[in-house]
mmCIF file of N, CA and C in Angstrom:
data_model
loop_
_atom_site.group_PDB
_atom_site.id
_atom_site.type_symbol
_atom_site.label_atom_id
_atom_site.label_comp_id
_atom_site.label_asym_id
_atom_site.label_seq_id
_atom_site.Cartn_x
_atom_site.Cartn_y
_atom_site.Cartn_z
ATOM 1 N N MET W 1157 6.642 -12.709 -217.827
ATOM 2 C CA MET W 1157 6.789 -13.073 -219.365
ATOM 3 C C MET W 1157 5.553 -13.971 -219.422
ATOM 4 N N THR W 1158 5.280 -14.459 -218.678
ATOM 5 C CA THR W 1158 4.217 -15.956 -218.676
ATOM 6 C C THR W 1158 3.085 -14.776 -219.302
ATOM 7 N N HIS W 1159 2.639 -13.785 -218.481
ATOM 8 C CA HIS W 1159 1.959 -12.826 -218.951
ATOM 9 C C HIS W 1159 1.486 -12.806 -220.126
ATOM 10 N N SER W 1160 2.694 -11.890 -220.840
ATOM 11 C CA SER W 1160 2.650 -11.856 -222.119
ATOM 12 C C SER W 1160 2.554 -12.945 -222.956
ATOM 13 N N LYS W 1161 3.300 -13.981 -223.194
ATOM 14 C CA LYS W 1161 2.715 -15.213 -223.906
ATOM 15 C C LYS W 1161 1.127 -15.726 -223.649
ATOM 16 N N THR W 1162 1.068 -15.238 -222.265
ATOM 17 C CA THR W 1162 -0.374 -15.788 -222.404
ATOM 18 C C THR W 1162 -1.715 -14.353 -223.429
ATOM 19 N N ILE W 1163 -1.246 -13.627 -223.325
ATOM 20 C CA ILE W 1163 -1.834 -12.556 -223.765
ATOM 21 C C ILE W 1163 -1.572 -12.716 -225.525
ATOM 22 N N LEU W 1164 -0.337 -12.769 -225.346
ATOM 23 C CA LEU W 1164 -0.112 -12.594 -227.062
ATOM 24 C C LEU W 1164 -0.723 -14.508 -227.777
ATOM 25 N N THR W 1165 -0.746 -15.345 -226.919
ATOM 26 C CA THR W 1165 -1.707 -16.237 -227.692
ATOM 27 C C THR W 1165 -2.706 -15.991 -228.039
ATOM 28 N N PHE W 1166 -3.708 -15.210 -226.787
ATOM 29 C CA PHE W 1166 -4.887 -15.121 -227.054
ATOM 30 C C PHE W 1166 -5.258 -14.089 -228.287
ATOM 31 N N PHE W 1167 -4.385 -13.184 -228.700
ATOM 32 C CA PHE W 1167 -4.872 -12.657 -229.678
ATOM 33 C C PHE W 1167 -4.415 -13.024 -231.013
ATOM 34 N N ILE W 1168 -3.455 -14.454 -230.837
ATOM 35 C CA ILE W 1168 -3.459 -14.543 -231.751
ATOM 36 C C ILE W 1168 -4.606 -15.963 -232.734
ATOM 37 N N LEU W 1169 -4.702 -16.863 -231.582
ATOM 38 C CA LEU W 1169 -6.146 -17.459 -231.283
ATOM 39 C C LEU W 1169 -7.255 -16.504 -232.053
ATOM 40 N N LEU W 1170 -7.317 -15.730 -231.736
ATOM 41 C CA LEU W 1170 -8.339 -14.196 -231.852
ATOM 42 C C LEU W 1170 -8.328 -14.132 -233.798
ATOM 43 N N GLY W 1171 -7.126 -13.439 -234.193
ATOM 44 C CA GLY W 1171 -6.848 -13.563 -235.474
ATOM 45 C C GLY W 1171 -7.075 -15.012 -236.177
ATOM 46 N N ILE W 1172 -6.699 -15.832 -235.630
ATOM 47 C CA ILE W 1172 -7.383 -17.173 -236.650
ATOM 48 C C ILE W 1172 -8.353 -17.499 -236.564
ATOM 49 N N TYR W 1173 -9.317 -17.469 -235.312
ATOM 50 C CA TYR W 1173 -10.502 -17.235 -235.637
ATOM 51 C C TYR W 1173 -11.528 -16.373 -236.379
ATOM 52 N N SER W 1174 -11.134 -14.648 -236.223
ATOM 53 C CA SER W 1174 -11.593 -14.062 -237.319
ATOM 54 C C SER W 1174 -11.549 -14.150 -238.806
ATOM 55 N N CYS W 1175 -10.560 -14.811 -239.135
ATOM 56 C CA CYS W 1175 -9.785 -14.935 -240.324
ATOM 57 C C CYS W 1175 -10.628 -16.481 -240.699
ATOM 58 N N GLY W 1176 -10.549 -17.118 -240.073
ATOM 59 C CA GLY W 1176 -10.921 -18.409 -240.669
ATOM 60 C C GLY W 1176 -12.290 -18.967 -241.165
ATOM 61 N N ILE W 1177 -12.815 -19.715 -240.784
ATOM 62 C CA ILE W 1177 -13.983 -20.147 -241.695
ATOM 63 C C ILE W 1177 -15.567 -20.018 -240.658
ATOM 64 N N ASN W 1178 -16.169 -19.709 -241.294
ATOM 65 C CA ASN W 1178 -17.873 -19.282 -240.326
ATOM 66 C C ASN W 1178 -18.628 -19.710 -241.014
ATOM 67 N N SER W 1179 -19.741 -20.241 -239.994
ATOM 68 C CA SER W 1179 -20.963 -21.039 -240.676
ATOM 69 C C SER W 1179 -21.955 -21.028 -240.067
ATOM 70 N N GLU W 1180 -22.924 -20.103 -241.262
ATOM 71 C CA GLU W 1180 -24.049 -20.017 -241.076
ATOM 72 C C GLU W 1180 -25.085 -21.605 -241.281
ATOM 73 N N SER W 1181 -24.048 -22.303 -241.410
ATOM 74 C CA SER W 1181 -24.670 -23.594 -241.923
ATOM 75 C C SER W 1181 -25.858 -24.477 -241.240
ATOM 76 N N GLU W 1182 -25.696 -24.028 -239.801
ATOM 77 C CA GLU W 1182 -27.155 -24.798 -239.107
ATOM 78 C C GLU W 1182 -28.294 -23.728 -239.389
ATOM 79 N N LEU W 1183 -28.473 -22.975 -240.081
ATOM 80 C CA LEU W 1183 -29.615 -22.707 -240.841
ATOM 81 C C LEU W 1183 -30.085 -22.770 -241.935
ATOM 82 N N ASN W 1184 -29.577 -24.137 -242.374
ATOM 83 C CA ASN W 1184 -30.309 -24.429 -243.876
ATOM 84 C C ASN W 1184 -31.175 -25.609 -243.645
ATOM 85 N N ASN W 1185 -31.931 -25.567 -242.863
ATOM 86 C CA ASN W 1185 -33.151 -26.564 -242.652
ATOM 87 C C ASN W 1185 -34.929 -26.175 -243.230
ATOM 88 N N VAL W 1186 -34.279 -25.215 -244.495
ATOM 89 C CA VAL W 1186 -35.997 -24.263 -244.815
ATOM 90 C C VAL W 1186 -36.635 -25.511 -245.760
ATOM 91 N N LYS W 1187 -37.541 -25.812 -245.972
ATOM 92 C CA LYS W 1187 -38.104 -26.725 -246.858
ATOM 93 C C LYS W 1187 -38.262 -26.451 -247.999
ATOM 94 N N PHE W 1188 -37.781 -27.445 -248.725
ATOM 95 C CA PHE W 1188 -37.971 -27.396 -250.616
ATOM 96 C C PHE W 1188 -38.753 -26.767 -251.055
ATOM 97 N N SER W 1189 -39.146 -26.058 -252.086
ATOM 98 C CA SER W 1189 -40.394 -25.411 -252.831
ATOM 99 C C SER W 1189 -39.673 -25.290 -254.178
ATOM 100 N N SER W 1190 -40.352 -25.980 -255.189
ATOM 101 C CA SER W 1190 -39.495 -25.458 -256.677
ATOM 102 C C SER W 1190 -40.075 -23.889 -257.100
ATOM 103 N N GLU W 1191 -41.340 -23.608 -256.590
ATOM 104 C CA GLU W 1191 -41.361 -22.370 -256.993
ATOM 105 C C GLU W 1191 -40.656 -20.998 -256.801
ATOM 106 N N LYS W 1192 -40.451 -21.018 -254.852
ATOM 107 C CA LYS W 1192 -39.738 -20.323 -254.361
ATOM 108 C C LYS W 1192 -37.912 -20.436 -254.945
ATOM 109 N N TRP W 1193 -37.255 -21.865 -255.018
ATOM 110 C CA TRP W 1193 -36.059 -22.236 -255.452
ATOM 111 C C TRP W 1193 -35.824 -21.321 -256.696
ATOM 112 N N LYS W 1194 -36.439 -21.832 -257.895
ATOM 113 C CA LYS W 1194 -36.458 -20.463 -258.928
ATOM 114 C C LYS W 1194 -36.275 -19.240 -259.048
ATOM 115 N N VAL W 1195 -36.788 -18.742 -258.019
ATOM 116 C CA VAL W 1195 -36.410 -17.217 -257.875
ATOM 117 C C VAL W 1195 -35.940 -16.676 -257.024
ATOM 118 N N SER W 1196 -35.394 -17.249 -256.112
ATOM 119 C CA SER W 1196 -34.081 -17.584 -254.668
ATOM 120 C C SER W 1196 -33.011 -17.234 -255.126
ATOM 121 N N ASP W 1197 -32.428 -16.230 -253.923
ATOM 122 C CA ASP W 1197 -31.077 -15.717 -254.368
ATOM 123 C C ASP W 1197 -29.740 -17.188 -253.499
ATOM 124 N N TRP W 1198 -29.042 -17.368 -254.186
ATOM 125 C CA TRP W 1198 -28.059 -18.538 -253.950
ATOM 126 C C TRP W 1198 -28.140 -18.860 -252.332
ATOM 127 N N ARG W 1199 -28.051 -17.527 -251.230
ATOM 128 C CA ARG W 1199 -28.148 -18.459 -250.023
ATOM 129 C C ARG W 1199 -29.475 -18.893 -249.535
ATOM 130 N N GLU W 1200 -30.386 -18.474 -250.400
ATOM 131 C CA GLU W 1200 -31.807 -19.022 -249.994
ATOM 132 C C GLU W 1200 -31.781 -20.347 -250.858
ATOM 133 N N LYS W 1201 -31.554 -20.547 -251.593
ATOM 134 C CA LYS W 1201 -31.088 -22.184 -252.279
ATOM 135 C C LYS W 1201 -30.509 -22.922 -251.347
ATOM 136 N N GLY W 1202 -29.348 -22.062 -250.501
ATOM 137 C CA GLY W 1202 -29.077 -23.171 -249.072
ATOM 138 C C GLY W 1202 -29.436 -23.392 -248.906
ATOM 139 N N ARG W 1203 -30.076 -22.609 -248.533
ATOM 140 C CA ARG W 1203 -31.282 -23.126 -247.070
ATOM 141 C C ARG W 1203 -31.811 -24.082 -247.261
ATOM 142 N N MET W 1204 -32.064 -24.750 -248.526
ATOM 143 C CA MET W 1204 -32.604 -25.867 -249.069
ATOM 144 C C MET W 1204 -31.974 -26.971 -249.028
ATOM 145 N N THR W 1205 -30.636 -26.887 -249.105
ATOM 146 C CA THR W 1205 -30.238 -28.161 -249.869
ATOM 147 C C THR W 1205 -30.046 -29.376 -248.369
ATOM 148 N N ASP W 1206 -30.357 -29.033 -247.251
ATOM 149 C CA ASP W 1206 -30.372 -29.822 -246.367
ATOM 150 C C ASP W 1206 -31.830 -31.150 -246.775
ATOM 151 N N ASP W 1207 -33.050 -30.027 -247.199
ATOM 152 C CA ASP W 1207 -34.189 -31.192 -247.573
ATOM 153 C C ASP W 1207 -34.027 -31.238 -248.871
ATOM 154 N N ILE W 1208 -33.287 -30.706 -248.934
ATOM 155 C CA ILE W 1208 -33.306 -32.031 -250.972
ATOM 156 C C ILE W 1208 -32.383 -32.966 -251.065
ATOM 157 N N VAL W 1209 -30.976 -32.641 -250.180
ATOM 158 C CA VAL W 1209 -30.334 -34.149 -249.898
ATOM 159 C C VAL W 1209 -30.675 -35.129 -248.872
ATOM 160 N N GLU W 1210 -30.876 -34.617 -247.819
ATOM 161 C CA GLU W 1210 -31.440 -35.443 -246.787
ATOM 162 C C GLU W 1210 -32.574 -36.106 -246.930
ATOM 163 N N ASN W 1211 -33.575 -35.741 -247.798
ATOM 164 C CA ASN W 1211 -35.056 -36.423 -247.755
ATOM 165 C C ASN W 1211 -35.225 -37.174 -249.455
ATOM 166 N N ASP W 1212 -34.039 -37.231 -249.949
ATOM 167 C CA ASP W 1212 -33.869 -37.365 -251.394
ATOM 168 C C ASP W 1212 -34.835 -37.202 -252.840
ATOM 169 N N LEU W 1213 -34.917 -35.948 -252.224
ATOM 170 C CA LEU W 1213 -36.568 -34.913 -253.385
ATOM 171 C C LEU W 1213 -36.093 -35.664 -254.856
ATOM 172 N N LEU W 1214 -34.758 -35.392 -254.673
ATOM 173 C CA LEU W 1214 -34.049 -35.556 -256.483
ATOM 174 C C LEU W 1214 -33.976 -36.800 -257.111
ATOM 175 N N ILE W 1215 -33.995 -37.919 -256.374
ATOM 176 C CA ILE W 1215 -33.639 -39.324 -256.576
ATOM 177 C C ILE W 1215 -34.765 -39.722 -257.327
ATOM 178 N N GLY W 1216 -34.766 -40.537 -258.988
ATOM 179 C CA GLY W 1216 -35.582 -41.572 -259.208
ATOM 180 C C GLY W 1216 -35.941 -40.168 -260.645
ATOM 181 N N LYS W 1217 -35.775 -38.922 -259.988
ATOM 182 C CA LYS W 1217 -36.401 -37.977 -261.282
ATOM 183 C C LYS W 1217 -35.108 -37.934 -262.697
ATOM 184 N N THR W 1218 -35.725 -37.425 -263.991
ATOM 185 C CA THR W 1218 -35.303 -37.113 -265.169
ATOM 186 C C THR W 1218 -35.392 -36.252 -265.462
ATOM 187 N N LYS W 1219 -34.203 -35.573 -266.413
ATOM 188 C CA LYS W 1219 -33.339 -34.429 -266.211
ATOM 189 C C LYS W 1219 -34.956 -33.746 -266.713
ATOM 190 N N THR W 1220 -35.632 -33.702 -267.396
ATOM 191 C CA THR W 1220 -36.442 -33.056 -267.754
ATOM 192 C C THR W 1220 -37.396 -32.288 -266.205
ATOM 193 N N GLU W 1221 -37.673 -33.377 -265.879
ATOM 194 C CA GLU W 1221 -38.183 -32.701 -264.369
ATOM 195 C C GLU W 1221 -37.556 -32.388 -263.409
ATOM 196 N N ILE W 1222 -35.905 -32.701 -263.150
ATOM 197 C CA ILE W 1222 -35.563 -31.327 -262.470
ATOM 198 C C ILE W 1222 -35.213 -30.086 -262.921
ATOM 199 N N VAL W 1223 -34.722 -29.764 -264.208
ATOM 200 C CA VAL W 1223 -34.742 -28.520 -264.798
ATOM 201 C C VAL W 1223 -36.366 -28.158 -264.364
ATOM 202 N N GLU W 1224 -37.595 -29.028 -264.581
ATOM 203 C CA GLU W 1224 -38.973 -28.455 -264.089
ATOM 204 C C GLU W 1224 -38.922 -28.095 -262.309
ATOM 205 N N MET W 1225 -38.491 -28.692 -261.844
ATOM 206 C CA MET W 1225 -38.273 -28.439 -260.385
ATOM 207 C C MET W 1225 -36.792 -26.922 -260.051
ATOM 208 N N LEU W 1226 -36.313 -27.195 -260.751
ATOM 209 C CA LEU W 1226 -34.790 -26.210 -260.610
ATOM 210 C C LEU W 1226 -34.512 -25.509 -261.328
ATOM 211 N N GLY W 1227 -34.538 -25.300 -262.493
ATOM 212 C CA GLY W 1227 -34.202 -24.410 -263.424
ATOM 213 C C GLY W 1227 -33.578 -25.099 -264.240
ATOM 214 N N GLU W 1228 -32.402 -24.146 -265.147
ATOM 215 C CA GLU W 1228 -31.436 -24.745 -265.689
ATOM 216 C C GLU W 1228 -30.186 -24.878 -264.647
ATOM 217 N N PRO W 1229 -29.517 -25.710 -265.744
ATOM 218 C CA PRO W 1229 -27.920 -25.955 -264.458
ATOM 219 C C PRO W 1229 -27.231 -24.807 -264.759
ATOM 220 N N VAL W 1230 -26.742 -24.299 -263.794
ATOM 221 C CA VAL W 1230 -25.411 -23.021 -264.110
ATOM 222 C C VAL W 1230 -24.510 -23.915 -264.543
ATOM 223 N N GLN W 1231 -24.376 -25.348 -264.956
ATOM 224 C CA GLN W 1231 -23.291 -25.916 -265.743
ATOM 225 C C GLN W 1231 -24.028 -27.541 -265.774
ATOM 226 N N GLN W 1232 -23.351 -27.926 -267.042
ATOM 227 C CA GLN W 1232 -23.571 -29.567 -267.009
ATOM 228 C C GLN W 1232 -23.100 -30.121 -268.039
ATOM 229 N N THR W 1233 -23.175 -31.816 -267.729
ATOM 230 C CA THR W 1233 -22.399 -32.259 -268.436
ATOM 231 C C THR W 1233 -23.255 -33.475 -268.837
ATOM 232 N N GLU W 1234 -22.912 -34.508 -269.776
ATOM 233 C CA GLU W 1234 -23.766 -35.726 -270.153
ATOM 234 C C GLU W 1234 -24.996 -36.299 -268.622
ATOM 235 N N ASP W 1235 -24.195 -36.330 -267.863
ATOM 236 C CA ASP W 1235 -24.647 -37.596 -266.708
ATOM 237 C C ASP W 1235 -24.600 -36.379 -265.818
ATOM 238 N N ARG W 1236 -24.420 -35.237 -265.129
ATOM 239 C CA ARG W 1236 -24.036 -33.890 -264.138
ATOM 240 C C ARG W 1236 -24.591 -32.787 -264.350
ATOM 241 N N PHE W 1237 -25.501 -32.786 -263.492
ATOM 242 C CA PHE W 1237 -25.981 -30.884 -263.325
ATOM 243 C C PHE W 1237 -25.624 -30.344 -262.250
ATOM 244 N N HIS W 1238 -24.974 -28.865 -262.567
ATOM 245 C CA HIS W 1238 -24.794 -28.114 -261.241
ATOM 246 C C HIS W 1238 -25.679 -27.117 -260.799
ATOM 247 N N TYR W 1239 -26.032 -26.896 -259.854
ATOM 248 C CA TYR W 1239 -26.649 -25.600 -259.176
ATOM 249 C C TYR W 1239 -25.794 -25.416 -258.089
ATOM 250 N N THR W 1240 -25.424 -23.702 -258.082
ATOM 251 C CA THR W 1240 -24.607 -22.841 -257.405
ATOM 252 C C THR W 1240 -25.499 -22.728 -256.218
ATOM 253 N N VAL W 1241 -25.207 -22.839 -255.088
ATOM 254 C CA VAL W 1241 -25.927 -22.522 -253.551
ATOM 255 C C VAL W 1241 -24.955 -21.570 -252.756
ATOM 256 N N ASP W 1242 -25.403 -21.291 -251.869
ATOM 257 C CA ASP W 1242 -24.490 -20.280 -250.872
ATOM 258 C C ASP W 1242 -25.168 -20.992 -249.525
ATOM 259 N N ILE W 1243 -24.590 -22.277 -248.403
ATOM 260 C CA ILE W 1243 -24.985 -23.115 -247.374
ATOM 261 C C ILE W 1243 -24.570 -22.575 -246.342
ATOM 262 N N GLY W 1244 -23.786 -21.270 -246.525
ATOM 263 C CA GLY W 1244 -23.921 -20.176 -245.445
ATOM 264 C C GLY W 1244 -22.369 -20.242 -244.640
ATOM 265 N N ILE W 1245 -21.876 -20.906 -245.416
ATOM 266 C CA ILE W 1245 -20.003 -20.957 -245.107
ATOM 267 C C ILE W 1245 -19.207 -19.887 -245.428
ATOM 268 N N LYS W 1246 -18.204 -19.020 -244.791
ATOM 269 C CA LYS W 1246 -17.783 -18.021 -244.883
ATOM 270 C C LYS W 1246 -16.208 -18.434 -244.943
ATOM 271 N N TYR W 1247 -15.377 -18.196 -245.826
ATOM 272 C CA TYR W 1247 -13.672 -18.071 -245.496
ATOM 273 C C TYR W 1247 -13.246 -16.355 -245.656
ATOM 274 N N MET W 1248 -12.501 -16.143 -244.680
ATOM 275 C CA MET W 1248 -12.336 -14.904 -244.302
ATOM 276 C C MET W 1248 -13.379 -13.914 -243.875
ATOM 277 N N TYR W 1249 -13.359 -12.879 -245.602
ATOM 278 C CA TYR W 1249 -14.764 -12.451 -245.358
ATOM 279 C C TYR W 1249 -15.884 -12.764 -246.423
ATOM 280 N N ASP W 1250 -15.409 -13.652 -247.384
ATOM 281 C CA ASP W 1250 -15.606 -14.337 -248.272
ATOM 282 C C ASP W 1250 -16.996 -15.297 -248.162
ATOM 283 N N THR W 1251 -18.091 -15.569 -248.759
ATOM 284 C CA THR W 1251 -18.882 -15.897 -248.886
ATOM 285 C C THR W 1251 -18.245 -17.758 -249.727
ATOM 286 N N TRP W 1252 -18.312 -18.612 -249.211
ATOM 287 C CA TRP W 1252 -17.875 -19.568 -250.040
ATOM 288 C C TRP W 1252 -18.923 -20.862 -250.484
ATOM 289 N N LEU W 1253 -18.759 -20.547 -251.819
ATOM 290 C CA LEU W 1253 -19.546 -20.877 -253.177
ATOM 291 C C LEU W 1253 -19.737 -22.490 -253.102
ATOM 292 N N TYR W 1254 -20.778 -23.637 -253.044
ATOM 293 C CA TYR W 1254 -21.160 -24.755 -253.642
ATOM 294 C C TYR W 1254 -22.112 -24.921 -254.567
ATOM 295 N N TRP W 1255 -21.534 -26.331 -254.897
ATOM 296 C CA TRP W 1255 -22.549 -26.487 -256.116
ATOM 297 C C TRP W 1255 -23.458 -27.354 -255.780
ATOM 298 N N LEU W 1256 -25.022 -27.760 -255.810
ATOM 299 C CA LEU W 1256 -25.525 -28.949 -256.036
ATOM 300 C C LEU W 1256 -25.484 -29.943 -257.131
ATOM 301 N N SER W 1257 -24.947 -31.094 -257.123
ATOM 302 C CA SER W 1257 -24.409 -31.930 -257.998
ATOM 303 C C SER W 1257 -25.551 -32.871 -257.938
ATOM 304 N N VAL W 1258 -26.019 -32.813 -259.403
ATOM 305 C CA VAL W 1258 -27.129 -33.596 -259.899
ATOM 306 C C VAL W 1258 -26.871 -35.279 -260.471
ATOM 307 N N ASP W 1259 -26.528 -36.149 -260.191
ATOM 308 C CA ASP W 1259 -26.163 -36.993 -260.955
ATOM 309 C C ASP W 1259 -26.982 -37.849 -261.588
ATOM 310 N N PHE W 1260 -26.838 -38.165 -263.018
ATOM 311 C CA PHE W 1260 -27.690 -39.147 -263.638
ATOM 312 C C PHE W 1260 -26.986 -40.305 -263.631
ATOM 313 N N ASP W 1261 -27.903 -41.239 -263.867
ATOM 314 C CA ASP W 1261 -27.835 -42.987 -264.006
ATOM 315 C C ASP W 1261 -27.289 -42.808 -265.723
ATOM 316 N N THR W 1262 -26.328 -43.997 -266.211
ATOM 317 C CA THR W 1262 -25.925 -43.767 -267.644
ATOM 318 C C THR W 1262 -26.757 -44.260 -268.348
ATOM 319 N N ILE W 1263 -27.474 -45.108 -267.823
ATOM 320 C CA ILE W 1263 -28.768 -46.316 -268.768
ATOM 321 C C ILE W 1263 -29.995 -45.240 -268.669
ATOM 322 N N GLU W 1264 -30.573 -45.311 -267.260
ATOM 323 C CA GLU W 1264 -32.246 -45.131 -267.095
ATOM 324 C C GLU W 1264 -32.016 -43.767 -267.085
ATOM 325 N N HIS W 1265 -31.272 -42.355 -267.352
ATOM 326 C CA HIS W 1265 -30.965 -41.315 -267.608
ATOM 327 C C HIS W 1265 -31.687 -40.557 -266.191
ATOM 328 N N LYS W 1266 -31.745 -41.383 -264.797
ATOM 329 C CA LYS W 1266 -32.623 -40.932 -263.925
ATOM 330 C C LYS W 1266 -31.653 -40.678 -262.950
ATOM 331 N N VAL W 1267 -32.419 -39.165 -261.856
ATOM 332 C CA VAL W 1267 -31.092 -39.403 -260.594
ATOM 333 C C VAL W 1267 -31.182 -40.339 -259.907
ATOM 334 N N ASN W 1268 -29.752 -40.440 -259.348
ATOM 335 C CA ASN W 1268 -29.060 -41.437 -258.177
ATOM 336 C C ASN W 1268 -28.289 -41.161 -257.514
ATOM 337 N N GLN W 1269 -27.829 -40.017 -257.484
ATOM 338 C CA GLN W 1269 -27.093 -39.031 -256.359
ATOM 339 C C GLN W 1269 -27.198 -37.734 -256.510
ATOM 340 N N VAL W 1270 -27.318 -37.376 -255.194
ATOM 341 C CA VAL W 1270 -27.285 -35.429 -254.758
ATOM 342 C C VAL W 1270 -26.703 -35.541 -254.117
ATOM 343 N N TRP W 1271 -26.015 -34.543 -254.228
ATOM 344 C CA TRP W 1271 -24.664 -34.168 -253.290
ATOM 345 C C TRP W 1271 -23.610 -32.572 -253.291
ATOM 346 N N LEU W 1272 -23.669 -32.201 -252.303
ATOM 347 C CA LEU W 1272 -23.134 -30.842 -252.239
ATOM 348 C C LEU W 1272 -21.493 -30.781 -252.406
ATOM 349 N N ALA W 1273 -20.738 -29.866 -253.564
ATOM 350 C CA ALA W 1273 -19.704 -29.992 -253.990
ATOM 351 C C ALA W 1273 -18.865 -28.609 -253.772
ATOM 352 N N ASP W 1274 -17.581 -28.241 -253.621
ATOM 353 C CA ASP W 1274 -17.127 -26.950 -253.146
ATOM 354 C C ASP W 1274 -16.066 -26.637 -253.888
#
């Protein structure tokens, strides 16, 4: 009986792992390039997000400068731009897309925060 429980537990854990979240996010260490960003797919853009966020590459930029660097956002409000990225996270067998969110100060209209949101 103990042997059967061990085998059952193994297959349950294997099933949970194979259906759960898989990650390639450790591959997101590509140096940001505006030229490359503008012609890249979501995954290539996702690979550049660590450099953008961790090195504050957009902080202090104006909306015009952000559009020149990243292109037009997929969605925007008065004080936030969103860009779709794939940072390598998969749920089940589907890609889990994120937004690179760029927040603007409401007084000076310059970037004050950049973050990833799902």
